[in-house]
Coordinates of C-alpha atoms in Angstrom, one line a residue:
M16 CA -14.5 -65.8 -111.3
A17 CA -14.0 -69.2 -109.6
T18 CA -14.7 -69.7 -106.0
A19 CA -12.4 -71.8 -104.0
G20 CA -14.0 -75.2 -103.1
L21 CA -16.6 -75.1 -105.9
T22 CA -16.4 -76.9 -109.2
A23 CA -17.2 -75.1 -112.4
D24 CA -20.2 -77.4 -113.1
A25 CA -21.8 -76.9 -109.7
P26 CA -24.7 -74.4 -109.5
A27 CA -23.8 -71.0 -108.0
A28 CA -24.9 -70.8 -104.3
R29 CA -26.5 -67.7 -102.9
A30 CA -24.0 -65.5 -101.1
W31 CA -25.3 -63.5 -98.1
S32 CA -24.1 -60.2 -96.9
V33 CA -23.4 -60.1 -93.1
A34 CA -26.2 -57.6 -92.5
A35 CA -28.7 -59.6 -94.6
L36 CA -27.8 -62.9 -92.8
L37 CA -28.1 -61.4 -89.4
L38 CA -31.5 -59.8 -90.4
A39 CA -32.7 -63.1 -91.7
V40 CA -31.6 -64.9 -88.5
A41 CA -33.4 -62.2 -86.4
D42 CA -36.6 -62.6 -88.5
A43 CA -36.4 -66.4 -88.2
L44 CA -36.0 -66.2 -84.4
S45 CA -38.9 -63.7 -84.1
A46 CA -41.2 -65.8 -86.2
R47 CA -40.1 -69.0 -84.4
L48 CA -40.2 -67.8 -80.8
G49 CA -42.3 -64.6 -80.7
A50 CA -42.5 -63.1 -77.2
V51 CA -40.6 -65.2 -74.6
T52 CA -40.5 -65.2 -70.8
V53 CA -37.2 -66.0 -69.2
R54 CA -36.0 -66.3 -65.6
G55 CA -32.5 -65.6 -64.5
E56 CA -30.1 -63.6 -62.4
L57 CA -29.1 -60.0 -63.2
S58 CA -25.5 -59.3 -63.8
G59 CA -23.6 -56.2 -65.0
F60 CA -26.7 -54.0 -64.8
T61 CA -26.1 -50.4 -66.1
R62 CA -28.4 -47.5 -66.9
A63 CA -27.2 -45.2 -69.6
A64 CA -27.7 -41.4 -69.6
S65 CA -30.4 -41.9 -72.2
G66 CA -32.4 -44.0 -69.8
H67 CA -31.9 -47.3 -71.6
C68 CA -30.8 -50.3 -69.5
Y69 CA -28.3 -53.0 -70.5
F70 CA -27.5 -56.1 -68.5
T71 CA -26.8 -59.8 -68.7
L72 CA -29.2 -62.5 -67.6
K73 CA -27.4 -65.5 -66.1
D74 CA -28.8 -69.0 -65.7
S75 CA -30.3 -69.3 -62.2
E76 CA -29.6 -73.0 -62.0
G77 CA -25.8 -72.6 -62.1
Q78 CA -25.4 -73.4 -65.9
A79 CA -22.7 -71.4 -67.7
A80 CA -25.3 -69.6 -69.9
L81 CA -25.6 -65.9 -70.5
L82 CA -28.2 -63.8 -72.4
R83 CA -27.5 -60.2 -73.4
C84 CA -30.4 -58.0 -72.7
A85 CA -31.5 -54.4 -73.5
M86 CA -34.4 -52.5 -72.0
F87 CA -35.3 -49.2 -73.5
R88 CA -36.2 -46.1 -71.6
R89 CA -40.0 -46.5 -72.1
A90 CA -40.1 -50.0 -70.6
A91 CA -37.5 -49.1 -67.9
S92 CA -39.7 -46.2 -66.7
L93 CA -42.5 -48.7 -65.9
L94 CA -40.3 -50.7 -63.4
D95 CA -41.6 -50.7 -59.8
F96 CA -38.2 -51.6 -58.3
R97 CA -34.6 -50.7 -58.7
P98 CA -32.7 -53.5 -60.5
A99 CA -29.3 -54.5 -59.2
D100 CA -26.8 -57.2 -59.7
G101 CA -27.6 -60.6 -58.1
Q102 CA -31.4 -60.2 -58.2
Q103 CA -33.6 -63.0 -59.6
V104 CA -35.9 -61.6 -62.2
E105 CA -38.4 -62.7 -64.8
I106 CA -38.3 -60.8 -68.1
R107 CA -40.6 -60.8 -71.1
G108 CA -39.4 -59.7 -74.5
R109 CA -38.3 -60.6 -78.0
I110 CA -35.2 -62.5 -79.0
T111 CA -33.3 -60.7 -81.8
V112 CA -29.8 -60.2 -83.1
Y113 CA -27.7 -57.1 -82.3
E114 CA -26.2 -56.5 -85.8
S115 CA -23.3 -54.3 -84.7
R116 CA -21.7 -57.2 -82.8
G117 CA -23.5 -60.2 -84.2
E118 CA -24.7 -61.1 -80.8
L119 CA -28.0 -62.7 -79.7
Q120 CA -29.9 -60.4 -77.4
C121 CA -33.3 -60.0 -75.8
V122 CA -35.2 -56.7 -76.1
V123 CA -37.0 -56.6 -72.7
E124 CA -40.5 -55.2 -72.6
A125 CA -41.3 -56.0 -68.9
M126 CA -39.4 -57.2 -65.8
A127 CA -40.6 -58.6 -62.5
R128 CA -38.5 -59.3 -59.4
L129 CA -38.4 -62.8 -58.1
G130 CA -35.8 -62.6 -55.3
E131 CA -32.1 -62.3 -54.7
G132 CA -29.6 -64.3 -56.7
T133 CA -27.4 -67.0 -55.1
L134 CA -24.3 -64.9 -55.2
Y135 CA -26.0 -61.9 -53.8
E136 CA -27.6 -63.9 -51.1
L137 CA -24.2 -65.2 -50.1
F138 CA -23.0 -61.5 -50.1
L139 CA -25.8 -60.5 -47.7
K140 CA -25.2 -63.5 -45.3
L141 CA -21.5 -62.9 -45.2
R142 CA -22.0 -59.1 -44.6
A143 CA -24.4 -59.8 -41.7
R144 CA -21.9 -62.3 -40.1
L145 CA -18.9 -60.0 -40.4
Q146 CA -20.9 -57.0 -39.2
A147 CA -21.9 -59.0 -36.1
A148 CA -18.2 -59.8 -35.6
G149 CA -17.6 -56.0 -35.4
L150 CA -15.4 -55.8 -38.6
F151 CA -17.4 -52.8 -39.9
D152 CA -17.7 -50.9 -36.7
A153 CA -16.9 -47.2 -37.0
S154 CA -15.0 -47.3 -33.6
R155 CA -12.2 -49.3 -35.1
K156 CA -11.6 -47.1 -38.1
R157 CA -8.3 -45.3 -38.1
P158 CA -7.6 -41.9 -39.7
L159 CA -5.3 -41.8 -42.7
P160 CA -2.0 -40.0 -42.3
A161 CA -2.3 -36.3 -43.2
W162 CA 1.1 -36.0 -44.8
P163 CA 2.2 -39.4 -46.0
R164 CA 5.8 -39.9 -47.3
A165 CA 5.1 -43.2 -49.0
L166 CA 1.9 -45.1 -50.1
G167 CA 1.4 -48.7 -51.0
V168 CA -0.9 -49.9 -53.8
V169 CA -2.4 -53.4 -53.7
T170 CA -3.7 -54.2 -57.2
S171 CA -2.9 -55.9 -60.5
L172 CA 0.0 -54.6 -62.6
G173 CA -2.2 -54.8 -65.7
A174 CA -5.2 -53.1 -64.2
A175 CA -6.4 -49.8 -65.5
A176 CA -7.0 -48.8 -61.9
L177 CA -3.3 -48.8 -61.2
H178 CA -2.7 -46.3 -64.0
D179 CA -5.5 -44.1 -62.6
V180 CA -4.1 -44.2 -59.1
L181 CA -0.5 -43.4 -60.2
S182 CA -1.8 -40.6 -62.3
A183 CA -3.8 -39.1 -59.5
I184 CA -0.8 -39.3 -57.0
A185 CA 1.6 -37.8 -59.6
R186 CA -0.8 -35.0 -60.2
R187 CA -1.7 -34.2 -56.6
A188 CA 1.5 -35.2 -54.6
P189 CA 4.5 -36.0 -56.8
Q190 CA 6.7 -36.0 -53.6
V191 CA 4.9 -39.1 -52.3
R192 CA 6.8 -42.4 -53.0
V193 CA 4.6 -45.2 -54.3
V194 CA 5.3 -48.9 -53.6
I195 CA 3.2 -51.5 -55.6
Y196 CA 2.3 -54.8 -54.1
P197 CA 1.1 -56.8 -57.2
C198 CA -1.6 -59.4 -57.0
S199 CA -4.4 -60.8 -59.0
V200 CA -7.8 -59.0 -58.5
Q201 CA -10.1 -61.4 -60.2
G202 CA -10.4 -65.2 -60.3
A203 CA -10.1 -68.1 -57.9
E204 CA -6.5 -67.2 -56.9
A205 CA -7.1 -63.5 -56.3
P206 CA -8.2 -63.7 -52.6
A207 CA -5.1 -65.5 -51.5
Q208 CA -2.8 -63.1 -53.5
I209 CA -4.6 -60.1 -52.1
V210 CA -4.1 -61.4 -48.5
R211 CA -0.4 -62.1 -49.1
A212 CA 0.1 -58.6 -50.6
I213 CA -1.5 -56.9 -47.6
A214 CA 0.5 -59.0 -45.2
L215 CA 3.7 -58.2 -47.1
A216 CA 3.1 -54.5 -46.9
G217 CA 2.6 -54.8 -43.1
E218 CA 5.8 -56.8 -42.6
R219 CA 8.0 -54.5 -44.7
N220 CA 6.4 -51.4 -43.0
E221 CA 7.8 -49.1 -45.6
V222 CA 4.7 -47.1 -46.4
D223 CA 2.3 -45.0 -44.3
A224 CA -1.0 -46.3 -45.7
L225 CA -2.3 -48.8 -48.2
I226 CA -4.6 -48.3 -51.2
V227 CA -6.5 -51.5 -52.2
C228 CA -8.2 -51.0 -55.5
R229 CA -9.4 -52.4 -58.8
G230 CA -11.7 -51.2 -61.7
G231 CA -15.4 -51.8 -62.2
G232 CA -17.1 -55.0 -63.2
S233 CA -20.0 -57.3 -62.4
L234 CA -20.6 -58.9 -59.0
E235 CA -18.6 -61.9 -60.1
D236 CA -15.7 -59.8 -61.2
L237 CA -15.5 -58.0 -57.9
W238 CA -16.2 -61.1 -55.8
A239 CA -12.5 -61.5 -54.7
F240 CA -13.0 -58.4 -52.5
N241 CA -16.0 -60.0 -50.9
D242 CA -14.0 -63.1 -49.8
E243 CA -13.9 -63.5 -46.0
S244 CA -10.2 -63.9 -45.9
V245 CA -9.6 -60.6 -47.8
V246 CA -12.1 -58.8 -45.6
R247 CA -10.5 -60.0 -42.4
S248 CA -7.0 -59.2 -43.8
V249 CA -8.1 -55.6 -44.6
A250 CA -9.6 -55.2 -41.1
A251 CA -6.4 -56.6 -39.4
S252 CA -3.9 -54.7 -41.5
R253 CA -1.2 -52.9 -39.5
L254 CA -1.4 -50.0 -41.9
P255 CA -4.4 -47.7 -42.5
V256 CA -6.3 -48.9 -45.5
V257 CA -8.3 -46.9 -48.1
C258 CA -10.2 -49.2 -50.4
G259 CA -11.7 -48.2 -53.8
V260 CA -13.2 -51.1 -55.8
G261 CA -15.3 -50.6 -58.9
H262 CA -17.5 -47.7 -59.6
E263 CA -19.3 -45.5 -57.1
T264 CA -22.4 -47.8 -57.1
D265 CA -20.3 -50.9 -56.4
V266 CA -20.0 -51.9 -52.7
T267 CA -17.7 -54.7 -51.5
L268 CA -17.2 -56.1 -48.0
A269 CA -13.5 -55.1 -48.2
E270 CA -14.5 -51.5 -48.6
L271 CA -16.8 -51.7 -45.6
A272 CA -13.9 -53.2 -43.5
A273 CA -11.4 -50.6 -44.6
D274 CA -10.6 -47.5 -42.6
L275 CA -11.9 -45.4 -45.4
R276 CA -14.1 -46.3 -48.4
A277 CA -13.5 -44.5 -51.7
P278 CA -16.1 -44.6 -54.6
T279 CA -13.4 -45.2 -57.2
P280 CA -9.7 -46.0 -57.4
T281 CA -8.9 -42.5 -58.4
A282 CA -10.9 -41.2 -55.5
A283 CA -8.9 -43.5 -53.2
A284 CA -5.7 -41.9 -54.4
E285 CA -7.1 -38.4 -53.9
L286 CA -8.3 -39.2 -50.4
A287 CA -4.9 -40.7 -49.4
T288 CA -2.7 -37.8 -50.7
P289 CA -2.8 -34.1 -49.9
R290 CA -2.6 -31.7 -52.8
R291 CA 0.9 -30.5 -53.5
D292 CA -0.2 -26.9 -53.6
D293 CA -1.9 -27.2 -50.2
A294 CA 1.2 -28.8 -48.8
L295 CA 3.4 -26.1 -50.2
A296 CA 1.1 -23.4 -48.9
R297 CA 1.0 -25.0 -45.4
L298 CA 4.8 -25.3 -45.5
Q299 CA 5.2 -21.7 -46.4
A300 CA 2.8 -20.7 -43.6
L301 CA 4.7 -22.7 -41.1
A302 CA 8.0 -21.2 -42.2
Q303 CA 6.6 -17.7 -41.8
A304 CA 5.2 -18.5 -38.4
L305 CA 8.6 -20.0 -37.4
R306 CA 10.4 -16.9 -38.6
R307 CA 8.0 -14.6 -36.7
A308 CA 8.3 -16.8 -33.5
A309 CA 12.2 -16.8 -33.8
S310 CA 12.3 -13.0 -34.3
R311 CA 9.9 -12.4 -31.4
R312 CA 11.9 -14.7 -29.1
L313 CA 15.1 -13.0 -30.0
D314 CA 13.6 -9.6 -29.2
Q315 CA 12.3 -10.8 -25.9
Q316 CA 15.7 -12.2 -24.9
A317 CA 17.5 -9.0 -26.1
Q318 CA 15.2 -7.0 -23.8
R319 CA 15.8 -9.3 -20.9
L320 CA 19.5 -9.1 -21.5
D321 CA 19.3 -5.3 -21.4
R322 CA 17.4 -5.4 -18.1
L323 CA 19.9 -7.8 -16.6
A324 CA 22.8 -5.6 -17.7
L325 CA 21.2 -2.5 -16.0
Q326 CA 20.7 -4.5 -12.8
I327 CA 24.2 -5.7 -12.8
G328 CA 25.5 -2.2 -13.4
R329 CA 23.6 -0.8 -10.3
P330 CA 23.6 -3.4 -7.5
A331 CA 22.8 -0.9 -4.8
R332 CA 19.5 -0.1 -6.5
L333 CA 18.7 -3.8 -6.6
L334 CA 19.4 -4.1 -2.9
D335 CA 17.2 -1.1 -2.1
Q336 CA 14.4 -2.7 -4.0
Q337 CA 14.8 -6.0 -2.1
S338 CA 15.0 -4.1 1.2
A339 CA 11.9 -2.2 0.4
R340 CA 10.1 -5.4 -0.6
L341 CA 11.2 -7.0 2.7
D342 CA 9.9 -4.1 4.8
S343 CA 6.6 -4.2 2.9
L344 CA 6.3 -8.0 3.6
Q345 CA 7.1 -7.4 7.3
A346 CA 4.5 -4.7 7.6
R347 CA 1.9 -6.9 5.9
Q348 CA 2.8 -9.7 8.3
R349 CA 2.3 -7.5 11.4
A350 CA -0.9 -6.1 10.1
A351 CA -2.2 -9.6 9.3
V352 CA -1.3 -10.9 12.8
A353 CA -3.0 -7.9 14.4
Q354 CA -6.1 -8.3 12.3
T355 CA -6.3 -12.0 13.0
L356 CA -6.0 -11.4 16.8
A357 CA -8.7 -8.8 16.6
L358 CA -11.0 -11.1 14.7
R359 CA -10.4 -13.9 17.3
Q360 CA -11.1 -11.5 20.2
R361 CA -14.3 -10.3 18.7
R362 CA -15.4 -13.9 18.1
L363 CA -14.5 -14.8 21.7
D364 CA -16.6 -11.8 23.1
D365 CA -19.5 -12.8 20.9
L366 CA -19.3 -16.4 22.1
A367 CA -19.3 -15.2 25.7
R368 CA -22.4 -13.0 25.2
R369 CA -24.2 -15.8 23.5
L370 CA -23.3 -18.2 26.4
L371 CA -24.6 -15.7 29.0
T372 CA -27.8 -15.2 27.1
A373 CA -28.3 -18.9 26.7
Q374 CA -27.8 -19.5 30.4
Q375 CA -30.4 -16.8 31.3
L376 CA -32.9 -18.2 28.8
Q377 CA -32.4 -21.7 30.2
R378 CA -32.9 -20.6 33.8
R379 CA -36.2 -18.8 32.8
R380 CA -37.4 -21.9 31.0
Q381 CA -36.6 -24.1 34.0
A382 CA -38.4 -21.7 36.4
E383 CA -41.5 -21.6 34.2
C384 CA -41.5 -25.4 34.0
L385 CA -41.2 -25.6 37.8
D386 CA -44.2 -23.3 38.2
R387 CA -46.3 -25.3 35.9
L388 CA -45.4 -28.5 37.7
A389 CA -46.3 -26.9 41.1
L390 CA -49.7 -25.8 39.7
R391 CA -50.4 -29.3 38.4
L392 CA -49.4 -30.8 41.7
A393 CA -51.6 -28.5 43.7
A394 CA -54.5 -29.2 41.4
A395 CA -54.0 -32.9 41.9
D396 CA -54.0 -32.6 45.8
P397 CA -56.9 -34.6 47.2
H398 CA -57.4 -32.2 50.2
Q399 CA -58.2 -29.4 47.7
V400 CA -61.0 -31.6 46.3
L401 CA -62.3 -32.4 49.8
S402 CA -62.3 -28.8 50.8
R403 CA -64.8 -28.0 48.1
G404 CA -67.5 -30.2 49.9
Y405 CA -66.7 -33.6 48.4
A406 CA -66.2 -36.8 50.6
W407 CA -64.1 -39.9 50.0
L408 CA -65.8 -43.2 50.8
A409 CA -63.9 -46.4 51.6
D410 CA -65.0 -49.9 52.5
G411 CA -63.9 -51.9 55.5
A412 CA -60.6 -52.8 53.7
G413 CA -59.8 -49.2 52.9
R414 CA -60.6 -49.5 49.2
P415 CA -62.3 -46.5 47.6
V416 CA -66.0 -46.8 46.7
T417 CA -66.5 -45.2 43.3
R418 CA -69.7 -46.9 42.2
S419 CA -73.1 -47.7 43.8
A420 CA -73.0 -51.1 42.2
G421 CA -72.2 -53.8 44.7
L422 CA -73.4 -51.8 47.8
Q423 CA -75.9 -53.4 50.1
V424 CA -78.1 -52.1 52.8
G425 CA -76.3 -52.2 56.1
T426 CA -72.8 -52.0 54.6
E427 CA -70.5 -50.0 56.8
L428 CA -68.3 -47.4 55.1
T429 CA -65.8 -44.8 56.1
A430 CA -66.4 -41.2 54.9
Q431 CA -63.5 -38.8 54.8
W432 CA -64.0 -35.0 54.8
A433 CA -61.4 -32.2 54.7
D434 CA -61.6 -31.8 58.5
G435 CA -62.2 -35.4 59.7
R436 CA -63.8 -38.7 59.0
A437 CA -66.9 -40.7 60.2
A438 CA -68.1 -44.3 60.1
V439 CA -71.4 -44.6 58.2
Q440 CA -73.9 -47.3 57.3
V441 CA -75.8 -47.8 54.0
L442 CA -79.6 -47.5 54.6
G443 CA -80.7 -47.7 50.9
V444 CA -79.2 -47.9 47.3
T445 CA -80.7 -46.1 44.2
P446 CA -78.9 -47.1 40.9
G447 CA -78.8 -44.9 37.7
L448 CA -77.6 -41.4 36.7
A449 CA -81.0 -39.6 36.9
E450 CA -81.5 -36.2 38.5
P451 CA -81.1 -36.5 42.2
P452 CA -84.5 -36.8 44.0
A453 CA -85.6 -34.6 46.8
V454 CA -84.2 -37.1 49.3
E455 CA -80.6 -38.3 49.5
P456 CA -80.0 -41.4 47.2
V457 CA -78.0 -43.1 49.9
A458 CA -79.0 -42.7 53.5
V459 CA -76.3 -43.4 56.0
T460 CA -76.5 -43.3 59.9
P461 CA -73.4 -42.2 61.7
V462 CA -72.0 -44.9 63.9
R463 CA -69.2 -43.0 65.4
A464 CA -67.3 -39.9 64.5
T465 CA -63.8 -39.0 65.2
R466 CA -62.1 -35.8 64.4
R467 CA -58.6 -36.1 63.2
R468 CA -56.1 -33.8 61.7
A469 CA -56.2 -33.9 58.0
R470 CA -53.3 -35.8 56.3
P471 CA -50.9 -33.7 54.5

């Protein structure tokens, strides 16, 4: 059997099977490279239910180079940190070929964290700056309408997330009208288109709330929802916004700025719409309450009408009732006036008694004070002191002599007693406060004595 491109005389070349070729390439790589150590940035990191981890290692120097990696459960259990997209890591493993896809991959045996990737660092810096500007504050969050009539969806027409959102709304609330504002959700043009779609929804004002969503992906795939213009547009939207981007573990800045964050696009649709069964049950409960209230109101008005009809039929009875009520009010008025006058009279009598008692008490206090002053005045009377045997000595100028210091022999003094005075002369002076000697400390000789009436 001839092969196209080969001559009949040429020797037959070896034909490889795909599996054998890939196995040979894997063996050659393993023999040539052995265990390798590679540095790069994590992207698209996922952990399967089996415990195996799968991710892509990007070139950390900005080159467009990717390396598929797999880390089996045993090696993943030895990690001392939680890997996430954007982290700079250093891995050690074996380069091999994944036969099912014919892709080059690295089976990772160990991983060490080096730092955050460039894109993730940009994410953290932008989040810090927008948080400082207050775009993520809980105080500015608005509640979603409880019973929306129409919802807007900002996403790509070809996105699987749109199908999930429409299916969830049709299942939960088929009565809610859906308006789609199409835009790109990935790539360089996505931020501007998302901003225009949100602004268009606010200008048209035809929906009650907006759902901004897209499916999962790597940090690069979701980066349009971390763009500052998109985040500020979501925060400044005239309509309440619920944002569901990626999977539950994915977090974007647009979700943080939205009025409500949903873990997935389907969850965003469920949070924005009430269940149809709940709405019907509430509507039925309101209808029953309305019927009961209307029936109760009609019964009350019928009873009131009957009472008015009876009153109109017997006007004399109504007049008697009003007359009796008037007499009762007049009696209550007279009793109130008499009671008030009695209370005022009792208060006046009480004040008069208190005034009389206060006057008497004041007079007694003043009399007692006057007696005390009289006793103090009598005790201070100098004649009372002189009557007890004391004498008052004065010098020639009439100044009282209270000390022996300064007296000289021969000094003439005037001595005053209770019944008269005498002129005396100092014969000797003995200073000090010792016990008085047998003789007088100061000897005086009367010069002349005159008897006068004591001064008052």
